[in-house]
Coordinates of C-alpha atoms in Angstrom, one line a residue:
M38 CA -82.0 -47.5 -3.7
D39 CA -80.9 -50.4 -1.4
N40 CA -79.1 -53.4 -2.8
F41 CA -82.1 -55.7 -3.0
H42 CA -84.1 -53.3 -5.0
K43 CA -81.1 -52.7 -7.2
L44 CA -81.2 -56.5 -8.0
I45 CA -84.9 -56.3 -8.9
E46 CA -84.2 -53.4 -11.2
G47 CA -81.4 -55.4 -12.7
F48 CA -83.8 -58.2 -13.5
H49 CA -86.2 -55.7 -15.2
N50 CA -83.3 -54.5 -17.3
F51 CA -82.3 -58.1 -18.2
K52 CA -85.9 -58.9 -19.3
Q53 CA -86.1 -55.8 -21.4
T54 CA -82.6 -56.0 -22.9
Y55 CA -82.2 -59.7 -23.4
F56 CA -85.2 -61.9 -22.7
L57 CA -87.8 -60.0 -24.8
K58 CA -85.3 -59.2 -27.6
E59 CA -84.1 -62.8 -27.9
R60 CA -87.4 -64.5 -27.2
Q61 CA -86.8 -67.4 -29.6
Y62 CA -83.4 -68.2 -28.0
F63 CA -84.9 -68.2 -24.5
E64 CA -87.8 -70.4 -25.7
S65 CA -85.2 -73.0 -26.8
L66 CA -83.6 -72.9 -23.4
E67 CA -87.1 -73.6 -21.9
K68 CA -87.1 -77.0 -23.6
A69 CA -83.6 -78.1 -22.5
Q70 CA -80.1 -77.1 -21.6
N71 CA -77.2 -78.2 -23.7
P72 CA -74.0 -76.6 -22.4
K73 CA -70.7 -77.9 -23.8
T74 CA -68.6 -76.6 -20.9
L75 CA -68.7 -77.1 -17.2
V76 CA -66.8 -74.5 -15.1
V77 CA -65.7 -74.9 -11.5
A78 CA -65.0 -71.3 -10.3
C79 CA -64.6 -69.5 -7.0
C80 CA -67.7 -68.0 -5.4
D81 CA -65.8 -64.7 -5.0
S82 CA -68.1 -61.9 -6.1
R83 CA -65.5 -60.4 -8.4
V84 CA -65.0 -63.4 -10.5
D85 CA -68.1 -64.4 -12.4
P86 CA -67.2 -66.9 -15.1
A87 CA -70.2 -66.1 -17.4
I88 CA -69.2 -62.4 -17.5
L89 CA -65.4 -63.0 -17.7
L90 CA -65.9 -65.5 -20.6
H91 CA -68.7 -63.4 -22.2
C92 CA -71.2 -66.2 -22.2
R93 CA -75.0 -66.2 -22.6
P94 CA -77.5 -68.2 -20.4
G95 CA -77.2 -71.8 -21.5
D96 CA -73.5 -71.7 -22.5
L97 CA -72.0 -72.8 -19.2
F98 CA -72.8 -75.2 -16.5
V99 CA -71.3 -73.5 -13.5
I100 CA -70.3 -74.7 -10.1
R101 CA -68.9 -72.1 -7.6
N102 CA -67.4 -72.7 -4.3
V103 CA -64.6 -71.3 -2.0
A104 CA -61.4 -71.3 -4.0
A105 CA -62.8 -73.3 -7.0
L106 CA -61.8 -76.6 -5.3
V107 CA -62.7 -80.1 -6.3
P108 CA -62.3 -82.9 -3.7
A109 CA -60.6 -86.1 -4.6
V110 CA -62.7 -89.3 -4.6
T111 CA -61.3 -90.1 -1.1
Q112 CA -62.2 -86.6 0.2
A113 CA -65.7 -86.1 -1.1
S114 CA -68.3 -86.2 1.6
N115 CA -71.7 -87.9 1.1
P116 CA -73.6 -86.0 0.1
C117 CA -71.3 -83.6 -1.8
S118 CA -72.8 -80.7 -3.7
V119 CA -69.7 -80.1 -5.8
M120 CA -69.4 -83.7 -7.0
S121 CA -73.2 -84.1 -7.5
A122 CA -73.1 -81.1 -9.9
I123 CA -70.0 -82.4 -11.7
E124 CA -71.6 -85.9 -12.0
Y125 CA -74.8 -84.4 -13.4
G126 CA -72.8 -82.3 -15.9
V127 CA -70.7 -85.2 -17.1
K128 CA -73.2 -88.0 -17.1
H129 CA -76.5 -86.3 -17.9
L130 CA -75.5 -83.2 -19.9
N131 CA -72.5 -84.8 -21.5
V132 CA -70.3 -81.7 -21.3
E133 CA -67.2 -81.9 -23.5
H134 CA -65.0 -79.6 -21.4
I135 CA -64.4 -79.1 -17.7
V136 CA -62.7 -75.8 -16.8
V137 CA -61.3 -75.1 -13.3
M138 CA -60.7 -71.4 -12.9
G139 CA -58.8 -69.9 -10.0
H140 CA -57.9 -66.3 -9.5
S141 CA -55.6 -63.8 -7.8
H142 CA -56.4 -62.3 -4.3
C143 CA -58.4 -65.5 -3.5
G144 CA -59.7 -65.3 0.1
G145 CA -59.9 -69.1 0.4
I146 CA -56.3 -69.6 -0.5
H147 CA -55.3 -66.7 1.8
G148 CA -57.0 -68.7 4.6
L149 CA -55.0 -71.7 3.7
M150 CA -51.8 -69.8 3.8
A151 CA -52.7 -67.9 6.9
P152 CA -54.7 -70.3 9.0
E153 CA -55.0 -67.9 11.9
T154 CA -57.4 -65.8 9.8
I155 CA -59.9 -68.7 9.7
A156 CA -59.3 -70.1 13.2
G157 CA -62.4 -71.8 14.5
E158 CA -64.2 -71.7 11.2
T159 CA -64.5 -75.4 10.8
Y160 CA -66.2 -75.5 7.4
I161 CA -63.8 -73.2 5.7
Q162 CA -60.8 -74.9 7.3
D163 CA -61.8 -78.3 6.2
W164 CA -62.7 -77.1 2.7
V165 CA -59.6 -75.2 1.8
G166 CA -57.6 -78.1 3.3
I167 CA -58.3 -79.8 -0.1
A168 CA -55.6 -77.5 -1.5
S169 CA -53.1 -78.2 1.3
P170 CA -50.7 -80.1 -1.1
A171 CA -50.2 -76.8 -3.0
L172 CA -49.2 -75.1 0.2
E173 CA -46.9 -78.0 1.2
R174 CA -45.1 -77.7 -2.2
L175 CA -44.8 -74.0 -1.8
Q176 CA -43.3 -74.3 1.7
A177 CA -40.8 -76.9 0.4
M178 CA -39.5 -74.4 -2.2
T179 CA -36.6 -72.1 -1.4
G180 CA -36.3 -68.6 -2.7
D181 CA -36.8 -64.9 -1.9
E182 CA -40.3 -64.6 -3.5
D183 CA -42.5 -61.9 -2.1
E184 CA -45.9 -62.7 -0.5
K185 CA -47.8 -61.7 -3.7
T186 CA -45.8 -64.2 -5.8
R187 CA -46.1 -66.9 -3.2
S188 CA -49.9 -66.4 -3.1
R189 CA -50.1 -66.7 -6.9
H190 CA -48.1 -69.9 -6.9
C191 CA -50.4 -71.4 -4.3
E192 CA -53.5 -70.2 -6.1
E193 CA -52.3 -71.7 -9.4
G194 CA -51.3 -74.9 -7.5
A195 CA -54.7 -75.2 -6.1
V196 CA -56.2 -75.2 -9.6
L197 CA -53.9 -78.0 -10.7
I198 CA -54.8 -80.0 -7.6
S199 CA -58.5 -79.7 -8.5
L200 CA -57.7 -80.9 -12.0
D201 CA -55.8 -83.9 -10.6
N202 CA -58.6 -84.6 -8.2
L203 CA -61.1 -84.8 -11.1
L204 CA -59.0 -87.6 -12.5
S205 CA -59.5 -89.6 -9.3
Y206 CA -63.1 -90.4 -10.5
P207 CA -63.1 -93.3 -12.9
W208 CA -66.1 -92.0 -14.8
I209 CA -64.2 -88.8 -15.6
T210 CA -60.9 -90.6 -16.4
E211 CA -62.6 -92.9 -18.8
R212 CA -64.2 -90.0 -20.7
V213 CA -60.8 -88.2 -20.8
K214 CA -59.0 -91.3 -22.2
N215 CA -61.8 -91.8 -24.8
G216 CA -61.5 -88.2 -26.0
Q217 CA -65.1 -87.4 -24.9
L218 CA -64.0 -84.9 -22.2
K219 CA -61.1 -82.4 -22.0
L220 CA -59.9 -80.8 -18.8
H221 CA -58.6 -77.2 -18.6
A222 CA -56.9 -75.0 -15.9
L223 CA -57.4 -71.3 -16.1
Y224 CA -56.2 -68.4 -13.8
Y225 CA -57.6 -64.9 -13.8
D226 CA -55.5 -62.0 -12.6
L227 CA -57.7 -59.4 -11.1
S228 CA -55.0 -56.7 -11.1
E229 CA -54.1 -57.1 -14.7
G230 CA -57.4 -58.2 -16.1
N231 CA -55.6 -61.1 -17.8
L232 CA -56.5 -64.7 -18.3
Y233 CA -53.9 -67.5 -18.1
R234 CA -54.1 -71.2 -19.2
F235 CA -52.0 -74.0 -17.9
S236 CA -49.8 -75.6 -20.6
P237 CA -48.7 -79.1 -20.0
D238 CA -45.8 -78.5 -22.5
S239 CA -44.3 -75.6 -20.5
E240 CA -45.7 -76.8 -17.2
D241 CA -46.7 -73.2 -16.5
F242 CA -49.7 -70.9 -16.8
E243 CA -49.4 -68.9 -20.1
L244 CA -51.1 -65.6 -21.0
L245 CA -53.9 -66.2 -23.4
F246 CA -54.4 -62.7 -24.7
H247 CA -52.4 -59.5 -24.5
T248 CA -54.4 -56.3 -23.7
L249 CA -53.8 -53.0 -25.3
E250 CA -52.4 -51.7 -22.0
N251 CA -50.1 -54.7 -21.6
P252 CA -48.8 -55.6 -25.1

């Protein structure tokens, strides 16, 4: 079975396993969507936020792009698919949470750190350049960190830059100040299968749950 036919078979299984068994729930989705959370995630095929966060259709309003980046108000092009989706989620769906979720082994951040790997790829270069302040901070640091640790710092830094960039839009800042909207930074480690959340108190990403294999 080739990959496309595998997808068709997957849809058949979805319809039998979920759609027909939860018909009333899906009928409610037909009328309207009412997600409480907007997620900006990487388009990496290994990091599907709906699966990682164990959500059903209708739970999340998801925006995926290379490295889960959000441009600042001074960087957003016109038109901008990322910001049009965020604007819709905030102004029309009235989401209560925005989550930016980065991850380990991110190809976009690798391209930022090793620009020779994306030489001549204008769209990718321009896009990952949004996270260049994270790389600049990393380069300013001294230490004997290995490449894996440096990559993680840059990946986490890119998430925080996107969070800061969200606050460059007045209609987001206003809702945050009024308590109508909360912003969150998450980081998923592919190797460990662990999820981390940034804590303003510790100014670091903290492990959310311990696995049985990693108590």
